Short mmCIF file of C-alpha atoms and ligand atoms in Angstrom, two decimals:
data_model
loop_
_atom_site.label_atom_id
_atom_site.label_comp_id
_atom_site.label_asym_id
_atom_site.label_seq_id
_atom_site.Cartn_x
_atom_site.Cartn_y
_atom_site.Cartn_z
CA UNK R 29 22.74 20.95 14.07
CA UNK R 30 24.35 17.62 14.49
CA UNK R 31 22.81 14.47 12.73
CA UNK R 32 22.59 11.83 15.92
CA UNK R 33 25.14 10.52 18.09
CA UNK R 34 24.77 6.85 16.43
CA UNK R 35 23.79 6.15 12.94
CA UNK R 36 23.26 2.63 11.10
CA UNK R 37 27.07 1.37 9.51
CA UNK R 38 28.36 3.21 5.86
CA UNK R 39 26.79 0.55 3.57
CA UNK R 40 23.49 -0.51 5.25
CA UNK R 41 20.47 0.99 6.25
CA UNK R 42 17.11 0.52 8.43
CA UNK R 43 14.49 -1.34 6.70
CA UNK R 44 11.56 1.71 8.20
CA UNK R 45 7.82 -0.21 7.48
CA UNK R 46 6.65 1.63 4.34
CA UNK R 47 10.24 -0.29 2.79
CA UNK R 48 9.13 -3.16 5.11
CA UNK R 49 5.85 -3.60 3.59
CA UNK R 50 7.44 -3.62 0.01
CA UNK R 51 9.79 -6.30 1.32
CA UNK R 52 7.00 -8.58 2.27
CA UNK R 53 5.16 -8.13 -0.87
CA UNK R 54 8.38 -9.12 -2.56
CA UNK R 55 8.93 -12.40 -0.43
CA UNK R 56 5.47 -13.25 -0.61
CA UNK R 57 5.86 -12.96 -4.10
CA UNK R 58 8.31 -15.40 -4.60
CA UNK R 59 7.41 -17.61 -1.22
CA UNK R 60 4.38 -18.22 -3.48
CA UNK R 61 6.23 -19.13 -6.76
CA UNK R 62 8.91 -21.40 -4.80
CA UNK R 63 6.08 -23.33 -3.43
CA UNK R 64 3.82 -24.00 -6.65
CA UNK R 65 7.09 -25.48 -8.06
CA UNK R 66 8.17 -27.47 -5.07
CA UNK R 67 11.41 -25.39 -4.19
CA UNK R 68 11.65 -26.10 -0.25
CA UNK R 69 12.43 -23.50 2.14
CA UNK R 70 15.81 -23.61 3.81
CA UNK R 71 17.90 -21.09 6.25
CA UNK R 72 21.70 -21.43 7.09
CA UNK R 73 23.57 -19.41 9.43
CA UNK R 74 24.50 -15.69 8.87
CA UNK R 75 28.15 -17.01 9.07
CA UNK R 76 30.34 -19.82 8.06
CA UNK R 77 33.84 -21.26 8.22
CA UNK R 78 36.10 -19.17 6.16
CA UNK R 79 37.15 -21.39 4.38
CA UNK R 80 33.75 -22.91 3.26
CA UNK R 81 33.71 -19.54 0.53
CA UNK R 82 37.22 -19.24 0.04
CA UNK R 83 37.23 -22.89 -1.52
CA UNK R 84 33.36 -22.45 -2.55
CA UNK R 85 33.57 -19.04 -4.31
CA UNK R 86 37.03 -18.91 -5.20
CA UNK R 87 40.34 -17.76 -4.08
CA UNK R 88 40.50 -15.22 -7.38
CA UNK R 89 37.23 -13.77 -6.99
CA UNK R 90 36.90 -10.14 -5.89
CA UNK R 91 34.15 -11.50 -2.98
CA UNK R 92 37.10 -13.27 -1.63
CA UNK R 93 40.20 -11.09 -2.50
CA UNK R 94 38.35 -7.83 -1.31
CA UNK R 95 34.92 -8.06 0.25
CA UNK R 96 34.65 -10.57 2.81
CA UNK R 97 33.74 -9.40 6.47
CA UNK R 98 36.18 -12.08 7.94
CA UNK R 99 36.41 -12.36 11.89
CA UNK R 100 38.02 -14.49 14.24
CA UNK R 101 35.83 -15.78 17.29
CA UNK R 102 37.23 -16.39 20.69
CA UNK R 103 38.52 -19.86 20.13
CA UNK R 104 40.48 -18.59 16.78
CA UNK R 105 38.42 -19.75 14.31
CA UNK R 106 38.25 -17.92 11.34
CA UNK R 107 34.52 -17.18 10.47
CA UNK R 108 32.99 -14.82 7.57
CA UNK R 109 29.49 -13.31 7.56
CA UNK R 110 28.09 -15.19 4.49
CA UNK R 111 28.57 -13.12 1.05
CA UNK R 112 26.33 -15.24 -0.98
CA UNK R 113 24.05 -18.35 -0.57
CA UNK R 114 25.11 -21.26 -2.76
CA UNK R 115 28.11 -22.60 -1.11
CA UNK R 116 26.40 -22.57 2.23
CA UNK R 117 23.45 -24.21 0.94
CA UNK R 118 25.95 -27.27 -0.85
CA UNK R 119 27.43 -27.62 2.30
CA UNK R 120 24.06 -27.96 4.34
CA UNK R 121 23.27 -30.34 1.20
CA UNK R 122 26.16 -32.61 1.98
CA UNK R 123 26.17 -32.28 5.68
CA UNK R 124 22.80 -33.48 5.78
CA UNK R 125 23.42 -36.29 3.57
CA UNK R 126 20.59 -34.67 0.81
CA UNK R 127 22.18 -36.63 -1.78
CA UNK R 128 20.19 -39.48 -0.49
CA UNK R 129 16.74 -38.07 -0.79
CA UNK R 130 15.26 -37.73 -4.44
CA UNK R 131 17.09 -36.13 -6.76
CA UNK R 132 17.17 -32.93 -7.43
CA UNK R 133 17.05 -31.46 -3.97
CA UNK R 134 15.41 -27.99 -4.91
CA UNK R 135 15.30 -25.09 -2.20
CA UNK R 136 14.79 -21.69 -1.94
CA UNK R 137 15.99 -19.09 0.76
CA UNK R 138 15.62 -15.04 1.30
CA UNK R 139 18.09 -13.22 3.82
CA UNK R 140 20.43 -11.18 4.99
CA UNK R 141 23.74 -11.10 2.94
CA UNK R 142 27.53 -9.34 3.64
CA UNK R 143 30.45 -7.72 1.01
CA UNK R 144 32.66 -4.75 1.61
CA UNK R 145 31.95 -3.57 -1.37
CA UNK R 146 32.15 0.82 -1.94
CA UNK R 147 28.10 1.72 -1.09
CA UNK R 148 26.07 3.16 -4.03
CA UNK R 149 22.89 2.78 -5.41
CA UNK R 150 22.04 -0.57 -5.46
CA UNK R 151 25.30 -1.95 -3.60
CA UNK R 152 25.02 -1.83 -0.33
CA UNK R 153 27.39 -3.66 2.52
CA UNK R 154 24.77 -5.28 4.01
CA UNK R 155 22.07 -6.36 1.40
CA UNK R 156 19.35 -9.47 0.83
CA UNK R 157 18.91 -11.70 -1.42
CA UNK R 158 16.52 -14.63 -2.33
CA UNK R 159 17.17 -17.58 -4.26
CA UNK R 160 16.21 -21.05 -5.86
CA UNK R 161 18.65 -23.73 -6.69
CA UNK R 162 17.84 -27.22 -7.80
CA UNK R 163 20.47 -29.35 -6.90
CA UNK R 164 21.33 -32.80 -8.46
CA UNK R 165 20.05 -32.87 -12.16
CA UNK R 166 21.85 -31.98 -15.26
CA UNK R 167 19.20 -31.29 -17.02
CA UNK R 168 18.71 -28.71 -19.01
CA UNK R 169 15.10 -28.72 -17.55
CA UNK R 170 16.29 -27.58 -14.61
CA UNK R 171 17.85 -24.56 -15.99
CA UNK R 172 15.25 -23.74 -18.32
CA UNK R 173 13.01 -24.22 -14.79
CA UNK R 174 15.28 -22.32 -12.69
CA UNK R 175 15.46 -19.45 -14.92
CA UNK R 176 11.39 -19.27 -15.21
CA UNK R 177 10.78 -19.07 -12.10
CA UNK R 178 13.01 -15.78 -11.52
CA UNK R 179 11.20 -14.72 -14.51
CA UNK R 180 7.80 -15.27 -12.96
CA UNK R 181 8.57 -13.52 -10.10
CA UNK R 182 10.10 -10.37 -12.23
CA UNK R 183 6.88 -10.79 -14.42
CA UNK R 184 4.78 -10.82 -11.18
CA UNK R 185 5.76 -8.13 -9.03
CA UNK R 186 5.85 -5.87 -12.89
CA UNK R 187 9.35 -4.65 -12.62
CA UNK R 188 9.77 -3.19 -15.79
CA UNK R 189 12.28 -3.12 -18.69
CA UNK R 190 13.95 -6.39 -17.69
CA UNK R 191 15.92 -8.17 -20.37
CA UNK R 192 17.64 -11.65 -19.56
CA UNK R 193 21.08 -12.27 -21.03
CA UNK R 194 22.08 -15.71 -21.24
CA UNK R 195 25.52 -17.43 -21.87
CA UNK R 196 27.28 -20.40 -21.46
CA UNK R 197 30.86 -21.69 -19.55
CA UNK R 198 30.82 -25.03 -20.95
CA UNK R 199 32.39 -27.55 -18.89
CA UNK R 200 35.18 -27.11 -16.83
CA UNK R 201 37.09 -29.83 -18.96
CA UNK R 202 36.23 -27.79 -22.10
CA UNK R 203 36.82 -24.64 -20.11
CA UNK R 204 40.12 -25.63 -19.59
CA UNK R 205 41.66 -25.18 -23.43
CA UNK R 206 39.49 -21.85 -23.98
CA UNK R 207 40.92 -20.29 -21.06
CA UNK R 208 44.08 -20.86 -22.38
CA UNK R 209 43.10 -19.28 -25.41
CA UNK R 210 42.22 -16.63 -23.88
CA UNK R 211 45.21 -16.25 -21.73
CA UNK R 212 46.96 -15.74 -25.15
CA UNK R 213 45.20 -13.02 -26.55
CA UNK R 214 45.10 -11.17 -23.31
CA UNK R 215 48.85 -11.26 -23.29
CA UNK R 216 49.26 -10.32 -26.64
CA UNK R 217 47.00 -7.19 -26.16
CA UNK R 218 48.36 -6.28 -22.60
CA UNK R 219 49.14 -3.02 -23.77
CA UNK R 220 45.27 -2.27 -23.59
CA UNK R 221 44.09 -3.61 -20.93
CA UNK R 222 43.83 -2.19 -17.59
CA UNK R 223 46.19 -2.61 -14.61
CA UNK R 224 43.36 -5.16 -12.53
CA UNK R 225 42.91 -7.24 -15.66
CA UNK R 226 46.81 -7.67 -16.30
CA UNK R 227 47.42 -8.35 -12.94
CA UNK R 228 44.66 -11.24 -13.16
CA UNK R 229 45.47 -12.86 -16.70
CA UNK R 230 46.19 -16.18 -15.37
CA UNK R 231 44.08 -15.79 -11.96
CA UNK R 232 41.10 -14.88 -13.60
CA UNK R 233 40.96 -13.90 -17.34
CA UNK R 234 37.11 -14.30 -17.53
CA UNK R 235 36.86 -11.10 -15.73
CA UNK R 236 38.61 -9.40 -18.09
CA UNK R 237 34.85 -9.55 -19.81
CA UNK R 238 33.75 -7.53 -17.22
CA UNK R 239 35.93 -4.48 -17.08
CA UNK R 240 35.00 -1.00 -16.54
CA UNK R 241 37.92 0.45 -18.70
CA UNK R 242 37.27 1.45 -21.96
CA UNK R 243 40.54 0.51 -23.57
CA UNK R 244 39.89 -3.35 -22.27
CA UNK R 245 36.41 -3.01 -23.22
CA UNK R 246 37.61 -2.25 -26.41
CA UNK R 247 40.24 -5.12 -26.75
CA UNK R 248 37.46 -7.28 -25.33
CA UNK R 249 35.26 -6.98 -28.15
CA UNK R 250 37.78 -8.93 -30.53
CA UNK R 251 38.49 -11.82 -28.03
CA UNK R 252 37.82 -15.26 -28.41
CA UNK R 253 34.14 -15.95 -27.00
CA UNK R 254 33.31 -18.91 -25.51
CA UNK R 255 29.94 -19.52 -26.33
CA UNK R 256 31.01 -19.50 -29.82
CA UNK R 257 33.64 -22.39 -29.01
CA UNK R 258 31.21 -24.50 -27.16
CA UNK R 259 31.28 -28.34 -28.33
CA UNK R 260 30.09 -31.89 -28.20
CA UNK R 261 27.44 -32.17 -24.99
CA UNK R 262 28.13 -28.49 -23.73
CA UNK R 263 27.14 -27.08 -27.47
CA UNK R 264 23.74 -29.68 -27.01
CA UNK R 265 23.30 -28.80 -23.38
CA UNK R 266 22.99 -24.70 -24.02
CA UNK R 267 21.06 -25.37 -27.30
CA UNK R 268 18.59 -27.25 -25.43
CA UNK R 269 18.32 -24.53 -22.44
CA UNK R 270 17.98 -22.11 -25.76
CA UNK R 271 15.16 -24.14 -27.16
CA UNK R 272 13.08 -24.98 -23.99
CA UNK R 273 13.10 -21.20 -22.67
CA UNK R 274 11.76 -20.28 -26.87
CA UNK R 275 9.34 -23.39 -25.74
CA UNK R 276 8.45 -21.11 -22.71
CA UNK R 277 7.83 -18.15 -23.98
CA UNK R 278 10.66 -16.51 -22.24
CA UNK R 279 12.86 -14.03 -23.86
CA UNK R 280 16.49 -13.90 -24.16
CA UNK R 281 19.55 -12.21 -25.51
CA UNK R 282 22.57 -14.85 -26.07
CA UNK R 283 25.42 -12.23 -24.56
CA UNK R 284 29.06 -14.01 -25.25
CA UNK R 285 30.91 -11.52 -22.74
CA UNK R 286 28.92 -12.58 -19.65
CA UNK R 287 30.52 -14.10 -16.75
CA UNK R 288 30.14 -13.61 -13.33
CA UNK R 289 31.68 -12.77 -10.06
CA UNK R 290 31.95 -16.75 -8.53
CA UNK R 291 34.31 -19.05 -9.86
CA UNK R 292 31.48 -21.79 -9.44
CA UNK R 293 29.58 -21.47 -12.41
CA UNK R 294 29.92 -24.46 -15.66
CA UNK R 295 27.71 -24.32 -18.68
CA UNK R 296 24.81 -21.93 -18.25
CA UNK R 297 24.82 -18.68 -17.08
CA UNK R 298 22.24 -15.83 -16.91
CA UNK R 299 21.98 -12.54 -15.43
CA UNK R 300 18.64 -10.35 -15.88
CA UNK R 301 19.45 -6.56 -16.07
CA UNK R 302 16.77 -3.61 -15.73
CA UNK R 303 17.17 -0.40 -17.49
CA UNK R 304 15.46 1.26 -15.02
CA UNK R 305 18.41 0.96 -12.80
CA UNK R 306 21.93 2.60 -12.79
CA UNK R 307 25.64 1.30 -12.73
CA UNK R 308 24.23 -1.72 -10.28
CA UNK R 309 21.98 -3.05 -13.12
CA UNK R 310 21.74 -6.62 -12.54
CA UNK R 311 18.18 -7.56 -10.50
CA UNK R 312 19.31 -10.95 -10.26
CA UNK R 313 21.31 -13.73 -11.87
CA UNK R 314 22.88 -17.49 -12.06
CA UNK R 315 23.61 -20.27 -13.70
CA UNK R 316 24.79 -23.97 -13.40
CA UNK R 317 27.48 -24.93 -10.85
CA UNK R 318 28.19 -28.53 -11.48
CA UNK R 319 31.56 -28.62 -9.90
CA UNK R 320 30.82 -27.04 -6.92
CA UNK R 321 29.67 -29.90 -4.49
CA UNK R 322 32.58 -32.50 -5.39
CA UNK R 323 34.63 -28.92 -4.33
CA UNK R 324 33.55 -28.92 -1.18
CA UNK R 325 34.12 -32.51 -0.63
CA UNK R 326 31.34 -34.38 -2.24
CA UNK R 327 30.78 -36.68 -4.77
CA UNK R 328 30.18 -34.88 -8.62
CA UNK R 329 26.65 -33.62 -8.39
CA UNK R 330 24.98 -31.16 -11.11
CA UNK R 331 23.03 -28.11 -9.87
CA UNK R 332 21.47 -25.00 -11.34
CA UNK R 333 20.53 -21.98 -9.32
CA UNK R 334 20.16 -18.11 -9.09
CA UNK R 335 20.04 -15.51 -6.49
CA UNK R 336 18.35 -11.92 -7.03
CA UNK R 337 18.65 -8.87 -5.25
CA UNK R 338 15.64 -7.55 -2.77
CA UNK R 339 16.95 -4.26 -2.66
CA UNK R 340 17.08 -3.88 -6.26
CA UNK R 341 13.74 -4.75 -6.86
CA UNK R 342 12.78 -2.24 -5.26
CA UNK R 343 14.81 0.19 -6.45
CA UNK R 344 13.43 -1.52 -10.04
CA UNK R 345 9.97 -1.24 -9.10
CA UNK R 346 10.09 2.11 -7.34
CA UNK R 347 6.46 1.69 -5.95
CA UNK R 348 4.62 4.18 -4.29
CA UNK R 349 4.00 1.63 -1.54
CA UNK R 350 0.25 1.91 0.05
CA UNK R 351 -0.55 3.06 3.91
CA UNK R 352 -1.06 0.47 5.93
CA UNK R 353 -4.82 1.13 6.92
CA UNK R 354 -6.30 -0.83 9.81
CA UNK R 355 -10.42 -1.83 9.63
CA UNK R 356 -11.08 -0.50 13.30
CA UNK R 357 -10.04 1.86 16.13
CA UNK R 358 -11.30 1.19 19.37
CA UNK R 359 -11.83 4.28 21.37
CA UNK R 360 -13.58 4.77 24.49
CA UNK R 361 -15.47 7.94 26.02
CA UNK R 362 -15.00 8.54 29.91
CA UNK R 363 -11.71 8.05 32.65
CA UNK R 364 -13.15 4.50 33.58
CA UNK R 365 -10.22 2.46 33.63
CA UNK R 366 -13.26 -0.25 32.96
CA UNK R 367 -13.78 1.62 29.77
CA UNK R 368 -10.06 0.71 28.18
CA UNK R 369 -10.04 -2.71 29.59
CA UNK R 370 -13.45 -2.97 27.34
CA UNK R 371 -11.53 -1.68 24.34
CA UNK R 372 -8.68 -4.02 25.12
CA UNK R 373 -11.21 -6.91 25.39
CA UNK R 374 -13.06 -6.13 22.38
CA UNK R 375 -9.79 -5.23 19.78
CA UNK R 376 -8.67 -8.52 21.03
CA UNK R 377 -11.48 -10.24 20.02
CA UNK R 378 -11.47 -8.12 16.59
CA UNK R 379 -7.76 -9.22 15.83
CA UNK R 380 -8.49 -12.82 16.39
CA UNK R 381 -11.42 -12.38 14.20
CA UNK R 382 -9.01 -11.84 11.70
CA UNK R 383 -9.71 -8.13 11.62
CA UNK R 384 -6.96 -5.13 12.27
CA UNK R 385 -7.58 -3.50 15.34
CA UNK R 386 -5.82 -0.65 17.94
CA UNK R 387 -6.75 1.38 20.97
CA UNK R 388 -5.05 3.69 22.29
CA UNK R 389 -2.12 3.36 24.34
CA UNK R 390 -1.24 6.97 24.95
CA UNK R 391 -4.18 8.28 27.42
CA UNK R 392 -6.00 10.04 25.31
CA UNK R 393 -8.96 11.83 26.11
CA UNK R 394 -12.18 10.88 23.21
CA UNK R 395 -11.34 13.71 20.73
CA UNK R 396 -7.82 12.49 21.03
CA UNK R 397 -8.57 9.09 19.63
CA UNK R 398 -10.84 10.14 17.02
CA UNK R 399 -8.02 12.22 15.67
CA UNK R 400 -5.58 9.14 16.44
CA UNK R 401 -7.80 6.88 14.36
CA UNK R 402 -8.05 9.18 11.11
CA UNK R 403 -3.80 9.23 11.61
CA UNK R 404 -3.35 5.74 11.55
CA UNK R 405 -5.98 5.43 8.37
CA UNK R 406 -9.06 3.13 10.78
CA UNK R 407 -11.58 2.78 8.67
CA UNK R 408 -13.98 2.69 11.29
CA UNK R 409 -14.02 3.55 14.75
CA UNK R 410 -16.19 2.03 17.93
CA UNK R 411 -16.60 4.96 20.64
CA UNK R 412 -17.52 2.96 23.59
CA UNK R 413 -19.80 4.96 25.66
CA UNK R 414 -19.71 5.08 29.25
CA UNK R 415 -23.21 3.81 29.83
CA UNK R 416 -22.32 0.42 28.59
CA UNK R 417 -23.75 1.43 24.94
CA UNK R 418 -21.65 1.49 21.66
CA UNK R 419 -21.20 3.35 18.33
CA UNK R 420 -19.94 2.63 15.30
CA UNK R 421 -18.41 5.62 13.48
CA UNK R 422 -18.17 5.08 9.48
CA UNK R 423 -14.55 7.71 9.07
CA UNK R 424 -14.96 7.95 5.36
CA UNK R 425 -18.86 9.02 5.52
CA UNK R 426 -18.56 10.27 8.87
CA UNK R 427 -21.83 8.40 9.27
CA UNK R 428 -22.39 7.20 13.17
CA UNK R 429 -24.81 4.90 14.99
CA UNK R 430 -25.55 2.76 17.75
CA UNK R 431 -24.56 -0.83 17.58
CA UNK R 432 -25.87 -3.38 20.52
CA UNK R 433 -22.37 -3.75 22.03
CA UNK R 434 -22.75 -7.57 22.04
CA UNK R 435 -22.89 -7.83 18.48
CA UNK R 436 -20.00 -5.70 17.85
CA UNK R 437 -17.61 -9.06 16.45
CA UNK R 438 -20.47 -9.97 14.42
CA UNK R 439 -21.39 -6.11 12.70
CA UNK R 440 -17.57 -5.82 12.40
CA UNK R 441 -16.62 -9.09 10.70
CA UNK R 442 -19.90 -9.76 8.50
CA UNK R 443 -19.31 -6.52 6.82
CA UNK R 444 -15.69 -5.46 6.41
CA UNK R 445 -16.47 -2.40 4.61
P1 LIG O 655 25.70 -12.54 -7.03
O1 LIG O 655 25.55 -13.32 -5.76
O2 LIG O 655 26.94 -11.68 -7.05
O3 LIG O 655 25.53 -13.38 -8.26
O4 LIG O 655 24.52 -11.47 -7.04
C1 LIG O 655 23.17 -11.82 -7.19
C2 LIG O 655 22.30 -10.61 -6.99
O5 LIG O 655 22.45 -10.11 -5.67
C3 LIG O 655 22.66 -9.43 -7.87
O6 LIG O 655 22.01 -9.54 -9.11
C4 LIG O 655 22.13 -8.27 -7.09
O7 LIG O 655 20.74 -8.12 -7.32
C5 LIG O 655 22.32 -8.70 -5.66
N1 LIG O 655 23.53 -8.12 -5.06
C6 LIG O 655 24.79 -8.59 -5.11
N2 LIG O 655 25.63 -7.81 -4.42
C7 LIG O 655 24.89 -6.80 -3.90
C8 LIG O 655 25.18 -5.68 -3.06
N3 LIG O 655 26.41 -5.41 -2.61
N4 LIG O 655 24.15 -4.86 -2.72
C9 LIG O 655 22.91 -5.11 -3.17
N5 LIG O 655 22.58 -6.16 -3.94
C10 LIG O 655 23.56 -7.00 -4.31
#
């Protein structure tokens, strides 16, 4: 038989409520750990100017090169659904003029995100992420702060087998001579590496870290490393992150071959992987992007920041997620249309009472709702009777009796069960 007519787009998928409710824990989660630390709530749009990411993320970066669902509107703007958070959130920072409140601004977000990227497990086209960044201190505090709260949240929710790998870009003035280090080598051992990374020596040699191929993995292992080149302020800066996450009690593996996907990042950079999952391993990751606001037009401003993945925490996790059980069905006995405008009355009351209530909206007859009420998990059903008189059906014990229909709210909410 044919699957239906319409299905959701190659790449994304229907968030159905079991996966819903998972989602919520998860945003509660970290909703909860933003606030304790005073990282704000903000939401941009789903889209922005092109340009915004091609100048934010970078003109080399694969997100821009390849996975970018660019559009043009009907005045012939060019506008791309957003493929990550930070640059839109340094924009709203300048256009907002955040610079002038106290420094560092720190926000958080969760939301809908958008690459072309080839769907697997773990990658999807449409996907969400949520995020902290703290923007305007150099601090090492801020990193070491940054970091522990994605921590918290990992160490939270239990996702388990996590392990946090931790390197450092150094400046981008510092950056500058490594690089061309780096270029050298490359070139010298072109012969190994693989047609993506030769093509990119001089657009992007970091990536050359973060090959697939074996044969550049290989010639990888004997370039120069940039963490072990660091220097001067960058060399104190990541040995003071080091010492304040030991102070923390957070764990860490220094990894010199890290880098990432967004040209943004300086100095820090982190990225905590779960052996639980597959090729998509990564949960979540950042680091410090101290160039990025005077790129996008404003003056030089430090900032430190992450983003994870919601879909692979729950991929990490794996939960058997629990049914949804409401306290209280509401059923009624008789074909009085009297009798459901009672049950209507009285779940209304019930829900603002704070307590989860349903009737039934389908026309079912008494044995009907019953069975209704054991589907939807009720843990306790009131059969209105059609004399005026109520009962109060335990479904677990299967244990009924009569309840003075005026203190229904009361019975109901002074004992939930
Ligand atoms: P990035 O913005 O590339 O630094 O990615 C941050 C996090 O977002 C990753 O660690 C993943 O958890 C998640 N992520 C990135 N791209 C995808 C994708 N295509 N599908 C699902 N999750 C993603």
């Amino acid at each position: 038989m044919a699957g239906p007519k319409y299905q959701a787009p190659r790449g994304t998928f229907d968030v159905l409520p079991d996966a819903a409710r998972a989602r919520r824990r998860i945003e509660d989660a970290a909703g909860a750990i933003f606030a304790r630390a005073g990282y704000e709530p903000i939401a941009t749009p789903s889209f922005e100017d092109t340009e915004l990411f091609e100048r934010g993320v970078g003109h080399s970066t694969d997100i821009v090169r390849k996975e970018m669902f660019t559009f043009e509107d009907k005045g012939g703007r060019s506008l791309t659904l957003r493929p990550e958070g930070t640059a839109a959130i340094c924009r709203a920072y300048l256009e907002h003029g955040m610079h002038k409140l106290a420094q560092p601004v720190k926000l958080s977000y969760v939301g809908p995100f958008f690459r072309h990227e080839r769907p697997q497990a773990g990658r999807y086209r449409q996907f969400h992420q949520l995020g902290a960044e703290a923007i305007g201190s150099d601090s090492p505090l801020a990193d070491a702060e940054t970091i522990g709260l994605l921590a918290e949240l990992i160490a939270e929710l239990g996702v388990p087998g996590v392990e946090l790998r931790l390197g450092s870009l150094g400046s981008l003035d510092a950056r500058r001579a490594y690089l061309e280090e780096l270029k050298a080598y490359l070139r010298a051992n072109e012969a190994e590496l693989a047609r993506e990374v030769r093509e990119r020596i001089d657009a992007n040699p970091l990536r050359a870290f973060d090959s697939d191929d074996e044969s550049t993995r290989g010639a990888m292992a004997a370039a120069p490393k940039l963490v072990e080149r660091l220097e001067g302020e960058d060399a104190e800066h990541f040995a003071e992150v080091r010492g304040l996450l030991d102070a923390a009690g957070i764990a860490y593996a220094i990894d010199p071959t890290l880098v990432r996907g967004l040209d943004y990042y300086t100095r820090t950079i982190f990225s905590f992987v779960c052996g639980r999952l597959g090729a998509q391993s990564e949960i979540g990751g950042g680091g410090r992007y101290d160039g990025l606001i005077e790129q996008l037009g404003g003056a030089p401003t430090p900032a430190v920041g992450w983003a994870a993945g919601v879909e692979r925490l729950m991929l990490a996790l794996d939960e058997e997620v629990a049914a949804s059980g409401r306290d209280v069905f509401v059923a009624v006995a008789g074909e009085e249309p009297q009798q459901r405008l009672r049950a209507m009355v009285l779940a209304g009351d019930l829900r603002k009472a704070g307590i989860s209530a349903e009737i039934d909206l389908g026309g079912r007859g008494l044995k009907g709702q019953l069975k209704q009420a054991d589907r939807i998990g009720a843990r306790r059903v009131v059969i209105l009777e059609e004399e005026g008189s109520a009962l109060l059906r335990d479904m677990q014990s299967g244990e009924q009796r009569p309840v003075a229909p005026g203190e229904l709210v009361a019975e109901l909410t002074g004992d939930r069960g």
